[in-house]
Amino acid sequence: MTSTRKVVGALALGVGLYATVVERQLFTIRRETLPVLPAGATPLRVLHLSDLHLAPWQTRKMNWVRSLAELRPDLVVLTGDMMGHEQARGSLISTLRAFAGVPTVFVHGSNDYFKPVMKNPFKYLLSPSQHSKRPYDLDTDALTRGFEELGFTDLNNAAARMTLRGTTLDLLGLNDPHIELNDAAAMRESLADLTQSDGADASQSSPVRIGVVHAPYQRALGDLLDDGVDAIFAGHTHGGQVRVPGLGALVSNCDLPVTQARGLSVWYDAHRAAFLNVSAGLGNSIYAPVRFACRPEASLITLEASDSDQ
């Protein structure tokens, strides 16, 4: 019995060390293909970054993110929780400067408004983390200005239109539903404004619509479906952060089914459907430095013409 306990203890120690020291540094790129473009369209490469939870001392993560510029994406999508420490803004802006000049859009997550605090990690396994009622303690406006100075487009409850390699995209974004900042009405007003200002050209196909949101709550996904998006990019879940091999995520930290807490799936209702890419993210709270069976990731999504259009 004593020897068995020693073996179990050694295994537990090994798993703990691997999860806290090794795996959370094993950054990887997940590649997917989405058939959402019109017939004959040139494929578009979309780099999806989420949940960096950056702290100023995380130079390995910063250097790895900078290296992703070598992928030469046509579009970069940032889905929030970029900040992981109250003094990280300068390091974050410096890191993302690698994508200055690349069309880039962003929404914020709760950790871009609130600095991290110590929490009971076991509560995370029982229910989604609670909406903080304390005042914002990060300078989110300064973060937004920093992104905009890099040429990035703010999609927090807003829409934008851009043409990339001959394909027009409408990008629809919601601020973070996890802290109840999502405002679909404001997003739709922004969409109506750009549609009216750009006018309509009957000789061109309708723009491909892409939804962007930090936390994939069902109400937010429904709002984006209502506006006819073809694909949705989200983060927040960390892929479950700790996954059970063969079983998957135990939690999604929202009301998204745990089976969709990481990777590419389809979100649908009775009338519409859209591809849903949920990033497992590149970081974690400094107070929960652990990942298991859930490597930190960036997503490289190739948008291409759908088979039905070919």
PDB file of C-alpha atoms in Angstrom:
ATOM      1  CA  MET A   1       0.000   0.000   0.000  1.00  0.00           C
ATOM      2  CA  THR A   2       2.812   2.386   0.863  1.00  0.00           C
ATOM      3  CA  SER A   3       4.543   1.803  -2.462  1.00  0.00           C
ATOM      4  CA  THR A   4       1.247   2.352  -4.309  1.00  0.00           C
ATOM      5  CA  ARG A   5       0.783   5.667  -2.553  1.00  0.00           C
ATOM      6  CA  LYS A   6       4.294   6.668  -3.522  1.00  0.00           C
ATOM      7  CA  VAL A   7       3.623   5.826  -7.164  1.00  0.00           C
ATOM      8  CA  VAL A   8       0.335   7.748  -7.157  1.00  0.00           C
ATOM      9  CA  GLY A   9       2.002  10.677  -5.439  1.00  0.00           C
ATOM     10  CA  ALA A  10       4.841  10.700  -7.948  1.00  0.00           C
ATOM     11  CA  LEU A  11       2.386  10.591 -10.863  1.00  0.00           C
ATOM     12  CA  ALA A  12       0.351  13.429  -9.382  1.00  0.00           C
ATOM     13  CA  LEU A  13       3.506  15.479  -8.875  1.00  0.00           C
ATOM     14  CA  GLY A  14       4.629  14.781 -12.426  1.00  0.00           C
ATOM     15  CA  VAL A  15       1.270  15.777 -13.894  1.00  0.00           C
ATOM     16  CA  GLY A  16       1.222  18.925 -11.779  1.00  0.00           C
ATOM     17  CA  LEU A  17       4.696  19.964 -12.873  1.00  0.00           C
ATOM     18  CA  TYR A  18       3.909  19.250 -16.511  1.00  0.00           C
ATOM     19  CA  ALA A  19       0.658  21.257 -16.353  1.00  0.00           C
ATOM     20  CA  THR A  20       2.169  24.257 -14.572  1.00  0.00           C
ATOM     21  CA  VAL A  21       5.669  24.393 -16.047  1.00  0.00           C
ATOM     22  CA  VAL A  22       5.656  22.662 -19.430  1.00  0.00           C
ATOM     23  CA  GLU A  23       2.341  22.583 -21.297  1.00  0.00           C
ATOM     24  CA  ARG A  24       1.327  26.200 -20.804  1.00  0.00           C
ATOM     25  CA  GLN A  25       4.517  27.143 -22.707  1.00  0.00           C
ATOM     26  CA  LEU A  26       3.873  24.751 -25.612  1.00  0.00           C
ATOM     27  CA  PHE A  27       2.384  27.300 -27.993  1.00  0.00           C
ATOM     28  CA  THR A  28       0.896  25.779 -31.120  1.00  0.00           C
ATOM     29  CA  ILE A  29      -0.944  26.776 -34.299  1.00  0.00           C
ATOM     30  CA  ARG A  30      -4.255  25.099 -35.070  1.00  0.00           C
ATOM     31  CA  ARG A  31      -5.153  25.228 -38.759  1.00  0.00           C
ATOM     32  CA  GLU A  32      -8.695  25.088 -40.137  1.00  0.00           C
ATOM     33  CA  THR A  33     -10.445  25.735 -43.458  1.00  0.00           C
ATOM     34  CA  LEU A  34     -13.838  27.433 -43.757  1.00  0.00           C
ATOM     35  CA  PRO A  35     -15.767  27.283 -47.070  1.00  0.00           C
ATOM     36  CA  VAL A  36     -17.524  30.655 -46.822  1.00  0.00           C
ATOM     37  CA  LEU A  37     -16.243  32.718 -49.762  1.00  0.00           C
ATOM     38  CA  PRO A  38     -18.065  33.187 -53.088  1.00  0.00           C
ATOM     39  CA  ALA A  39     -17.161  31.147 -56.154  1.00  0.00           C
ATOM     40  CA  GLY A  40     -13.804  32.008 -57.655  1.00  0.00           C
ATOM     41  CA  ALA A  41     -12.638  34.001 -54.634  1.00  0.00           C
ATOM     42  CA  THR A  42      -8.982  34.002 -53.677  1.00  0.00           C
ATOM     43  CA  PRO A  43      -8.501  32.231 -50.309  1.00  0.00           C
ATOM     44  CA  LEU A  44      -7.940  34.464 -47.281  1.00  0.00           C
ATOM     45  CA  ARG A  45      -5.724  33.611 -44.316  1.00  0.00           C
ATOM     46  CA  VAL A  46      -7.143  34.753 -40.966  1.00  0.00           C
ATOM     47  CA  LEU A  47      -4.970  34.668 -37.847  1.00  0.00           C
ATOM     48  CA  HIS A  48      -7.136  34.387 -34.724  1.00  0.00           C
ATOM     49  CA  LEU A  49      -5.475  35.395 -31.436  1.00  0.00           C
ATOM     50  CA  SER A  50      -7.266  35.312 -28.105  1.00  0.00           C
ATOM     51  CA  ASP A  51      -6.739  35.333 -24.345  1.00  0.00           C
ATOM     52  CA  LEU A  52      -3.064  36.216 -24.220  1.00  0.00           C
ATOM     53  CA  HIS A  53      -3.492  37.246 -20.546  1.00  0.00           C
ATOM     54  CA  LEU A  54      -0.124  38.880 -21.036  1.00  0.00           C
ATOM     55  CA  ALA A  55       2.121  39.747 -18.099  1.00  0.00           C
ATOM     56  CA  PRO A  56       5.207  41.958 -18.587  1.00  0.00           C
ATOM     57  CA  TRP A  57       7.698  39.156 -17.856  1.00  0.00           C
ATOM     58  CA  GLN A  58       6.298  36.667 -20.403  1.00  0.00           C
ATOM     59  CA  THR A  59       8.938  37.272 -23.061  1.00  0.00           C
ATOM     60  CA  ARG A  60       8.679  33.770 -24.554  1.00  0.00           C
ATOM     61  CA  LYS A  61       4.995  34.305 -25.310  1.00  0.00           C
ATOM     62  CA  MET A  62       5.656  37.783 -26.717  1.00  0.00           C
ATOM     63  CA  ASN A  63       8.371  36.522 -29.046  1.00  0.00           C
ATOM     64  CA  TRP A  64       6.214  33.624 -30.229  1.00  0.00           C
ATOM     65  CA  VAL A  65       3.290  35.941 -31.020  1.00  0.00           C
ATOM     66  CA  ARG A  66       5.608  38.285 -32.927  1.00  0.00           C
ATOM     67  CA  SER A  67       6.839  35.332 -34.985  1.00  0.00           C
ATOM     68  CA  LEU A  68       3.289  34.709 -36.231  1.00  0.00           C
ATOM     69  CA  ALA A  69       3.646  37.721 -38.537  1.00  0.00           C
ATOM     70  CA  GLU A  70       5.773  35.380 -40.688  1.00  0.00           C
ATOM     71  CA  LEU A  71       2.529  33.540 -41.558  1.00  0.00           C
ATOM     72  CA  ARG A  72       1.579  36.631 -43.612  1.00  0.00           C
ATOM     73  CA  PRO A  73      -2.115  36.653 -42.679  1.00  0.00           C
ATOM     74  CA  ASP A  74      -4.564  38.687 -44.726  1.00  0.00           C
ATOM     75  CA  LEU A  75      -6.556  39.510 -41.585  1.00  0.00           C
ATOM     76  CA  VAL A  76      -5.873  39.298 -37.845  1.00  0.00           C
ATOM     77  CA  VAL A  77      -8.777  38.861 -35.407  1.00  0.00           C
ATOM     78  CA  LEU A  78      -8.213  39.610 -31.708  1.00  0.00           C
ATOM     79  CA  THR A  79     -10.980  38.299 -29.447  1.00  0.00           C
ATOM     80  CA  GLY A  80     -10.079  39.871 -26.141  1.00  0.00           C
ATOM     81  CA  ASP A  81      -8.481  39.207 -22.762  1.00  0.00           C
ATOM     82  CA  MET A  82      -5.200  40.438 -24.143  1.00  0.00           C
ATOM     83  CA  MET A  83      -4.262  41.932 -20.763  1.00  0.00           C
ATOM     84  CA  GLY A  84      -3.129  39.694 -17.913  1.00  0.00           C
ATOM     85  CA  HIS A  85      -1.482  42.241 -15.629  1.00  0.00           C
ATOM     86  CA  GLU A  86      -2.127  45.884 -14.855  1.00  0.00           C
ATOM     87  CA  GLN A  87       1.310  46.869 -16.223  1.00  0.00           C
ATOM     88  CA  ALA A  88       1.137  44.778 -19.405  1.00  0.00           C
ATOM     89  CA  ARG A  89      -0.230  47.365 -21.842  1.00  0.00           C
ATOM     90  CA  GLY A  90       3.140  48.582 -23.110  1.00  0.00           C
ATOM     91  CA  SER A  91       4.434  45.046 -23.620  1.00  0.00           C
ATOM     92  CA  LEU A  92       1.208  44.083 -25.363  1.00  0.00           C
ATOM     93  CA  ILE A  93       1.293  47.012 -27.779  1.00  0.00           C
ATOM     94  CA  SER A  94       4.954  46.327 -28.504  1.00  0.00           C
ATOM     95  CA  THR A  95       4.176  42.663 -29.222  1.00  0.00           C
ATOM     96  CA  LEU A  96       1.235  43.360 -31.513  1.00  0.00           C
ATOM     97  CA  ARG A  97       3.201  46.010 -33.415  1.00  0.00           C
ATOM     98  CA  ALA A  98       4.400  43.044 -35.484  1.00  0.00           C
ATOM     99  CA  PHE A  99       0.973  43.208 -37.189  1.00  0.00           C
ATOM    100  CA  ALA A 100       0.933  46.945 -37.875  1.00  0.00           C
ATOM    101  CA  GLY A 101      -0.027  47.305 -41.520  1.00  0.00           C
ATOM    102  CA  VAL A 102      -1.992  44.046 -41.518  1.00  0.00           C
ATOM    103  CA  PRO A 103      -5.798  44.509 -41.451  1.00  0.00           C
ATOM    104  CA  THR A 104      -6.632  43.735 -37.817  1.00  0.00           C
ATOM    105  CA  VAL A 105      -9.875  43.912 -35.840  1.00  0.00           C
ATOM    106  CA  PHE A 106     -10.435  43.579 -32.110  1.00  0.00           C
ATOM    107  CA  VAL A 107     -12.972  43.275 -29.331  1.00  0.00           C
ATOM    108  CA  HIS A 108     -12.264  43.396 -25.608  1.00  0.00           C
ATOM    109  CA  GLY A 109     -12.755  40.814 -22.889  1.00  0.00           C
ATOM    110  CA  SER A 110     -13.331  41.274 -19.180  1.00  0.00           C
ATOM    111  CA  ASN A 111      -9.608  41.096 -18.416  1.00  0.00           C
ATOM    112  CA  ASP A 112      -9.106  44.169 -20.582  1.00  0.00           C
ATOM    113  CA  TYR A 113     -11.247  46.046 -18.033  1.00  0.00           C
ATOM    114  CA  PHE A 114     -10.265  44.349 -14.766  1.00  0.00           C
ATOM    115  CA  LYS A 115      -6.855  43.335 -13.459  1.00  0.00           C
ATOM    116  CA  PRO A 116      -6.645  39.708 -12.310  1.00  0.00           C
ATOM    117  CA  VAL A 117      -7.427  38.825  -8.713  1.00  0.00           C
ATOM    118  CA  MET A 118      -7.011  35.665  -6.694  1.00  0.00           C
ATOM    119  CA  LYS A 119     -10.040  33.365  -6.929  1.00  0.00           C
ATOM    120  CA  ASN A 120     -10.950  29.902  -5.710  1.00  0.00           C
ATOM    121  CA  PRO A 121     -10.110  27.716  -8.761  1.00  0.00           C
ATOM    122  CA  PHE A 122     -12.615  25.036  -7.746  1.00  0.00           C
ATOM    123  CA  LYS A 123     -15.528  27.452  -8.227  1.00  0.00           C
ATOM    124  CA  TYR A 124     -14.557  27.597 -11.905  1.00  0.00           C
ATOM    125  CA  LEU A 125     -15.379  23.901 -12.205  1.00  0.00           C
ATOM    126  CA  LEU A 126     -18.860  24.389 -10.748  1.00  0.00           C
ATOM    127  CA  SER A 127     -20.174  27.382 -12.699  1.00  0.00           C
ATOM    128  CA  PRO A 128     -19.036  30.280 -14.942  1.00  0.00           C
ATOM    129  CA  SER A 129     -16.996  32.950 -13.198  1.00  0.00           C
ATOM    130  CA  GLN A 130     -19.149  35.775 -11.925  1.00  0.00           C
ATOM    131  CA  HIS A 131     -19.528  39.208 -13.478  1.00  0.00           C
ATOM    132  CA  SER A 132     -17.350  41.518 -11.403  1.00  0.00           C
ATOM    133  CA  LYS A 133     -19.271  44.382  -9.825  1.00  0.00           C
ATOM    134  CA  ARG A 134     -16.178  46.381  -8.872  1.00  0.00           C
ATOM    135  CA  PRO A 135     -15.238  49.480 -10.883  1.00  0.00           C
ATOM    136  CA  TYR A 136     -13.018  48.996 -13.903  1.00  0.00           C
ATOM    137  CA  ASP A 137      -9.415  49.150 -12.732  1.00  0.00           C
ATOM    138  CA  LEU A 138      -7.611  49.055 -16.089  1.00  0.00           C
ATOM    139  CA  ASP A 139      -7.340  51.938 -18.552  1.00  0.00           C
ATOM    140  CA  THR A 140      -9.277  50.262 -21.363  1.00  0.00           C
ATOM    141  CA  ASP A 141      -9.556  53.511 -23.302  1.00  0.00           C
ATOM    142  CA  ALA A 142      -5.766  53.723 -23.427  1.00  0.00           C
ATOM    143  CA  LEU A 143      -5.618  50.120 -24.639  1.00  0.00           C
ATOM    144  CA  THR A 144      -8.130  50.926 -27.376  1.00  0.00           C
ATOM    145  CA  ARG A 145      -6.143  53.989 -28.429  1.00  0.00           C
ATOM    146  CA  GLY A 146      -2.972  51.925 -28.526  1.00  0.00           C
ATOM    147  CA  PHE A 147      -4.601  49.375 -30.817  1.00  0.00           C
ATOM    148  CA  GLU A 148      -6.038  52.083 -33.052  1.00  0.00           C
ATOM    149  CA  GLU A 149      -2.630  53.764 -33.324  1.00  0.00           C
ATOM    150  CA  LEU A 150      -1.380  50.474 -34.763  1.00  0.00           C
ATOM    151  CA  GLY A 151      -4.135  50.743 -37.376  1.00  0.00           C
ATOM    152  CA  PHE A 152      -6.411  48.142 -35.783  1.00  0.00           C
ATOM    153  CA  THR A 153     -10.205  48.447 -36.112  1.00  0.00           C
ATOM    154  CA  ASP A 154     -12.405  48.584 -33.004  1.00  0.00           C
ATOM    155  CA  LEU A 155     -15.371  46.194 -33.318  1.00  0.00           C
ATOM    156  CA  ASN A 156     -16.754  46.600 -29.792  1.00  0.00           C
ATOM    157  CA  ASN A 157     -20.505  46.826 -30.555  1.00  0.00           C
ATOM    158  CA  ALA A 158     -19.586  48.015 -34.024  1.00  0.00           C
ATOM    159  CA  ALA A 159     -19.222  46.876 -37.619  1.00  0.00           C
ATOM    160  CA  ALA A 160     -16.622  47.463 -40.298  1.00  0.00           C
ATOM    161  CA  ARG A 161     -16.305  46.650 -43.979  1.00  0.00           C
ATOM    162  CA  MET A 162     -13.095  45.821 -45.781  1.00  0.00           C
ATOM    163  CA  THR A 163     -12.130  44.290 -49.089  1.00  0.00           C
ATOM    164  CA  LEU A 164      -9.306  41.750 -49.009  1.00  0.00           C
ATOM    165  CA  ARG A 165      -7.945  40.100 -52.163  1.00  0.00           C
ATOM    166  CA  GLY A 166     -11.116  41.034 -54.014  1.00  0.00           C
ATOM    167  CA  THR A 167     -13.598  39.753 -51.410  1.00  0.00           C
ATOM    168  CA  THR A 168     -15.676  42.171 -49.341  1.00  0.00           C
ATOM    169  CA  LEU A 169     -16.089  41.287 -45.672  1.00  0.00           C
ATOM    170  CA  ASP A 170     -18.542  42.739 -43.209  1.00  0.00           C
ATOM    171  CA  LEU A 171     -17.094  42.304 -39.712  1.00  0.00           C
ATOM    172  CA  LEU A 172     -19.620  42.509 -36.877  1.00  0.00           C
ATOM    173  CA  GLY A 173     -18.394  42.727 -33.305  1.00  0.00           C
ATOM    174  CA  LEU A 174     -19.838  42.647 -29.806  1.00  0.00           C
ATOM    175  CA  ASN A 175     -18.234  43.849 -26.598  1.00  0.00           C
ATOM    176  CA  ASP A 176     -17.867  41.199 -23.899  1.00  0.00           C
ATOM    177  CA  PRO A 177     -21.123  39.418 -22.954  1.00  0.00           C
ATOM    178  CA  HIS A 178     -19.393  37.970 -19.880  1.00  0.00           C
ATOM    179  CA  ILE A 179     -19.600  41.386 -18.224  1.00  0.00           C
ATOM    180  CA  GLU A 180     -22.799  42.367 -20.020  1.00  0.00           C
ATOM    181  CA  LEU A 181     -21.255  44.952 -22.334  1.00  0.00           C
ATOM    182  CA  ASN A 182     -22.647  43.452 -25.533  1.00  0.00           C
ATOM    183  CA  ASP A 183     -25.031  45.783 -27.373  1.00  0.00           C
ATOM    184  CA  ALA A 184     -26.451  44.231 -30.538  1.00  0.00           C
ATOM    185  CA  ALA A 185     -28.528  47.336 -31.292  1.00  0.00           C
ATOM    186  CA  ALA A 186     -25.403  49.520 -31.426  1.00  0.00           C
ATOM    187  CA  MET A 187     -23.667  46.965 -33.630  1.00  0.00           C
ATOM    188  CA  ARG A 188     -26.622  46.912 -36.025  1.00  0.00           C
ATOM    189  CA  GLU A 189     -26.745  50.701 -36.160  1.00  0.00           C
ATOM    190  CA  SER A 190     -23.056  50.710 -37.081  1.00  0.00           C
ATOM    191  CA  LEU A 191     -23.711  48.084 -39.755  1.00  0.00           C
ATOM    192  CA  ALA A 192     -26.596  50.098 -41.176  1.00  0.00           C
ATOM    193  CA  ASP A 193     -24.416  53.223 -41.318  1.00  0.00           C
ATOM    194  CA  LEU A 194     -21.625  51.575 -43.274  1.00  0.00           C
ATOM    195  CA  THR A 195     -24.072  49.811 -45.595  1.00  0.00           C
ATOM    196  CA  GLN A 196     -25.801  53.102 -46.356  1.00  0.00           C
ATOM    197  CA  SER A 197     -22.557  54.995 -46.839  1.00  0.00           C
ATOM    198  CA  ASP A 198     -21.050  52.352 -49.138  1.00  0.00           C
ATOM    199  CA  GLY A 199     -24.257  51.880 -51.123  1.00  0.00           C
ATOM    200  CA  ALA A 200     -25.179  48.721 -52.999  1.00  0.00           C
ATOM    201  CA  ASP A 201     -23.722  47.344 -56.211  1.00  0.00           C
ATOM    202  CA  ALA A 202     -25.984  44.751 -57.800  1.00  0.00           C
ATOM    203  CA  SER A 203     -23.063  43.442 -59.884  1.00  0.00           C
ATOM    204  CA  GLN A 204     -21.235  42.256 -56.772  1.00  0.00           C
ATOM    205  CA  SER A 205     -22.093  39.386 -54.447  1.00  0.00           C
ATOM    206  CA  SER A 206     -23.179  40.182 -50.909  1.00  0.00           C
ATOM    207  CA  PRO A 207     -20.313  40.683 -48.440  1.00  0.00           C
ATOM    208  CA  VAL A 208     -19.211  37.680 -46.424  1.00  0.00           C
ATOM    209  CA  ARG A 209     -20.200  38.355 -42.819  1.00  0.00           C
ATOM    210  CA  ILE A 210     -17.872  37.503 -39.940  1.00  0.00           C
ATOM    211  CA  GLY A 211     -18.908  37.780 -36.274  1.00  0.00           C
ATOM    212  CA  VAL A 212     -16.370  38.607 -33.553  1.00  0.00           C
ATOM    213  CA  VAL A 213     -16.995  38.301 -29.799  1.00  0.00           C
ATOM    214  CA  HIS A 214     -14.938  37.455 -26.739  1.00  0.00           C
ATOM    215  CA  ALA A 215     -17.220  35.189 -24.708  1.00  0.00           C
ATOM    216  CA  PRO A 216     -19.425  32.850 -26.788  1.00  0.00           C
ATOM    217  CA  TYR A 217     -22.590  33.103 -24.719  1.00  0.00           C
ATOM    218  CA  GLN A 218     -25.599  31.735 -26.554  1.00  0.00           C
ATOM    219  CA  ARG A 219     -27.421  35.081 -26.533  1.00  0.00           C
ATOM    220  CA  ALA A 220     -24.467  36.751 -28.272  1.00  0.00           C
ATOM    221  CA  LEU A 221     -24.126  33.963 -30.810  1.00  0.00           C
ATOM    222  CA  GLY A 222     -27.864  34.278 -31.481  1.00  0.00           C
ATOM    223  CA  ASP A 223     -27.549  38.002 -32.100  1.00  0.00           C
ATOM    224  CA  LEU A 224     -24.790  37.371 -34.626  1.00  0.00           C
ATOM    225  CA  LEU A 225     -26.816  34.635 -36.323  1.00  0.00           C
ATOM    226  CA  ASP A 226     -29.734  37.057 -36.587  1.00  0.00           C
ATOM    227  CA  ASP A 227     -27.485  39.313 -38.630  1.00  0.00           C
ATOM    228  CA  GLY A 228     -26.586  36.551 -41.045  1.00  0.00           C
ATOM    229  CA  VAL A 229     -22.955  35.896 -40.215  1.00  0.00           C
ATOM    230  CA  ASP A 230     -21.204  33.080 -42.041  1.00  0.00           C
ATOM    231  CA  ALA A 231     -18.604  32.477 -39.331  1.00  0.00           C
ATOM    232  CA  ILE A 232     -17.993  33.547 -35.738  1.00  0.00           C
ATOM    233  CA  PHE A 233     -14.659  33.959 -33.944  1.00  0.00           C
ATOM    234  CA  ALA A 234     -14.615  33.780 -30.130  1.00  0.00           C
ATOM    235  CA  GLY A 235     -12.336  33.016 -27.193  1.00  0.00           C
ATOM    236  CA  HIS A 236     -12.842  33.164 -23.410  1.00  0.00           C
ATOM    237  CA  THR A 237     -13.141  29.435 -22.711  1.00  0.00           C
ATOM    238  CA  HIS A 238      -9.411  28.615 -22.707  1.00  0.00           C
ATOM    239  CA  GLY A 239     -10.618  25.375 -24.280  1.00  0.00           C
ATOM    240  CA  GLY A 240     -11.544  24.299 -20.766  1.00  0.00           C
ATOM    241  CA  GLN A 241      -7.900  24.933 -19.743  1.00  0.00           C
ATOM    242  CA  VAL A 242      -7.778  21.547 -18.003  1.00  0.00           C
ATOM    243  CA  ARG A 243      -9.147  18.780 -20.211  1.00  0.00           C
ATOM    244  CA  VAL A 244      -9.571  15.090 -19.472  1.00  0.00           C
ATOM    245  CA  PRO A 245      -7.998  12.951 -22.217  1.00  0.00           C
ATOM    246  CA  GLY A 246     -10.722  11.084 -24.028  1.00  0.00           C
ATOM    247  CA  LEU A 247     -13.428  13.203 -22.397  1.00  0.00           C
ATOM    248  CA  GLY A 248     -12.533  16.784 -23.213  1.00  0.00           C
ATOM    249  CA  ALA A 249     -13.350  20.031 -21.443  1.00  0.00           C
ATOM    250  CA  LEU A 250     -15.154  20.001 -18.114  1.00  0.00           C
ATOM    251  CA  VAL A 251     -16.237  23.640 -18.318  1.00  0.00           C
ATOM    252  CA  SER A 252     -16.602  26.425 -20.887  1.00  0.00           C
ATOM    253  CA  ASN A 253     -16.933  29.330 -18.389  1.00  0.00           C
ATOM    254  CA  CYS A 254     -20.184  30.338 -20.102  1.00  0.00           C
ATOM    255  CA  ASP A 255     -23.340  28.631 -21.351  1.00  0.00           C
ATOM    256  CA  LEU A 256     -21.650  27.236 -24.462  1.00  0.00           C
ATOM    257  CA  PRO A 257     -21.781  23.415 -24.458  1.00  0.00           C
ATOM    258  CA  VAL A 258     -18.455  22.013 -23.286  1.00  0.00           C
ATOM    259  CA  THR A 259     -18.213  19.969 -26.480  1.00  0.00           C
ATOM    260  CA  GLN A 260     -17.708  23.281 -28.333  1.00  0.00           C
ATOM    261  CA  ALA A 261     -15.297  24.835 -25.833  1.00  0.00           C
ATOM    262  CA  ARG A 262     -12.393  24.539 -28.263  1.00  0.00           C
ATOM    263  CA  GLY A 263     -11.977  24.324 -32.005  1.00  0.00           C
ATOM    264  CA  LEU A 264     -14.212  24.533 -35.027  1.00  0.00           C
ATOM    265  CA  SER A 265     -17.892  23.601 -34.895  1.00  0.00           C
ATOM    266  CA  VAL A 266     -21.237  24.859 -36.179  1.00  0.00           C
ATOM    267  CA  TRP A 267     -23.629  27.049 -34.205  1.00  0.00           C
ATOM    268  CA  TYR A 268     -27.213  27.016 -35.390  1.00  0.00           C
ATOM    269  CA  ASP A 269     -30.810  27.733 -34.529  1.00  0.00           C
ATOM    270  CA  ALA A 270     -34.030  26.788 -36.293  1.00  0.00           C
ATOM    271  CA  HIS A 271     -33.354  29.175 -39.175  1.00  0.00           C
ATOM    272  CA  ARG A 272     -29.621  29.832 -39.586  1.00  0.00           C
ATOM    273  CA  ALA A 273     -26.195  28.341 -39.017  1.00  0.00           C
ATOM    274  CA  ALA A 274     -22.628  29.630 -38.924  1.00  0.00           C
ATOM    275  CA  PHE A 275     -19.204  28.173 -38.382  1.00  0.00           C
ATOM    276  CA  LEU A 276     -17.918  28.827 -34.855  1.00  0.00           C
ATOM    277  CA  ASN A 277     -14.204  28.934 -34.113  1.00  0.00           C
ATOM    278  CA  VAL A 278     -13.473  29.039 -30.384  1.00  0.00           C
ATOM    279  CA  SER A 279      -9.830  29.625 -29.578  1.00  0.00           C
ATOM    280  CA  ALA A 280      -8.290  27.864 -26.597  1.00  0.00           C
ATOM    281  CA  GLY A 281      -6.229  31.032 -26.197  1.00  0.00           C
ATOM    282  CA  LEU A 282      -2.571  31.617 -25.499  1.00  0.00           C
ATOM    283  CA  GLY A 283      -2.587  32.326 -21.792  1.00  0.00           C
ATOM    284  CA  ASN A 284      -4.133  31.952 -18.391  1.00  0.00           C
ATOM    285  CA  SER A 285      -4.602  34.014 -15.286  1.00  0.00           C
ATOM    286  CA  ILE A 286      -1.363  34.595 -13.395  1.00  0.00           C
ATOM    287  CA  TYR A 287      -3.244  33.141 -10.424  1.00  0.00           C
ATOM    288  CA  ALA A 288      -4.111  29.921 -12.293  1.00  0.00           C
ATOM    289  CA  PRO A 289      -0.898  28.998 -14.144  1.00  0.00           C
ATOM    290  CA  VAL A 290      -1.967  25.605 -15.394  1.00  0.00           C
ATOM    291  CA  ARG A 291      -2.962  23.856 -18.618  1.00  0.00           C
ATOM    292  CA  PHE A 292      -3.459  20.170 -19.148  1.00  0.00           C
ATOM    293  CA  ALA A 293      -4.326  18.367 -22.416  1.00  0.00           C
ATOM    294  CA  CYS A 294      -5.115  21.845 -23.764  1.00  0.00           C
ATOM    295  CA  ARG A 295      -2.089  23.492 -25.325  1.00  0.00           C
ATOM    296  CA  PRO A 296      -2.135  27.278 -25.752  1.00  0.00           C
ATOM    297  CA  GLU A 297      -2.952  28.068 -29.349  1.00  0.00           C
ATOM    298  CA  ALA A 298      -3.346  30.534 -32.157  1.00  0.00           C
ATOM    299  CA  SER A 299      -5.704  29.652 -35.017  1.00  0.00           C
ATOM    300  CA  LEU A 300      -4.848  30.073 -38.672  1.00  0.00           C
ATOM    301  CA  ILE A 301      -8.141  29.892 -40.550  1.00  0.00           C
ATOM    302  CA  THR A 302      -8.183  29.754 -44.347  1.00  0.00           C
ATOM    303  CA  LEU A 303     -11.388  31.133 -45.824  1.00  0.00           C
ATOM    304  CA  GLU A 304     -12.091  29.647 -49.235  1.00  0.00           C
ATOM    305  CA  ALA A 305     -14.904  29.293 -51.778  1.00  0.00           C
ATOM    306  CA  SER A 306     -17.657  26.962 -50.680  1.00  0.00           C
ATOM    307  CA  ASP A 307     -18.203  23.714 -52.596  1.00  0.00           C
ATOM    308  CA  SER A 308     -21.778  24.716 -53.361  1.00  0.00           C
ATOM    309  CA  ASP A 309     -20.477  27.751 -55.271  1.00  0.00           C
ATOM    310  CA  GLN A 310     -17.925  25.862 -57.322  1.00  0.00           C
TER     311      GLN A 310
END
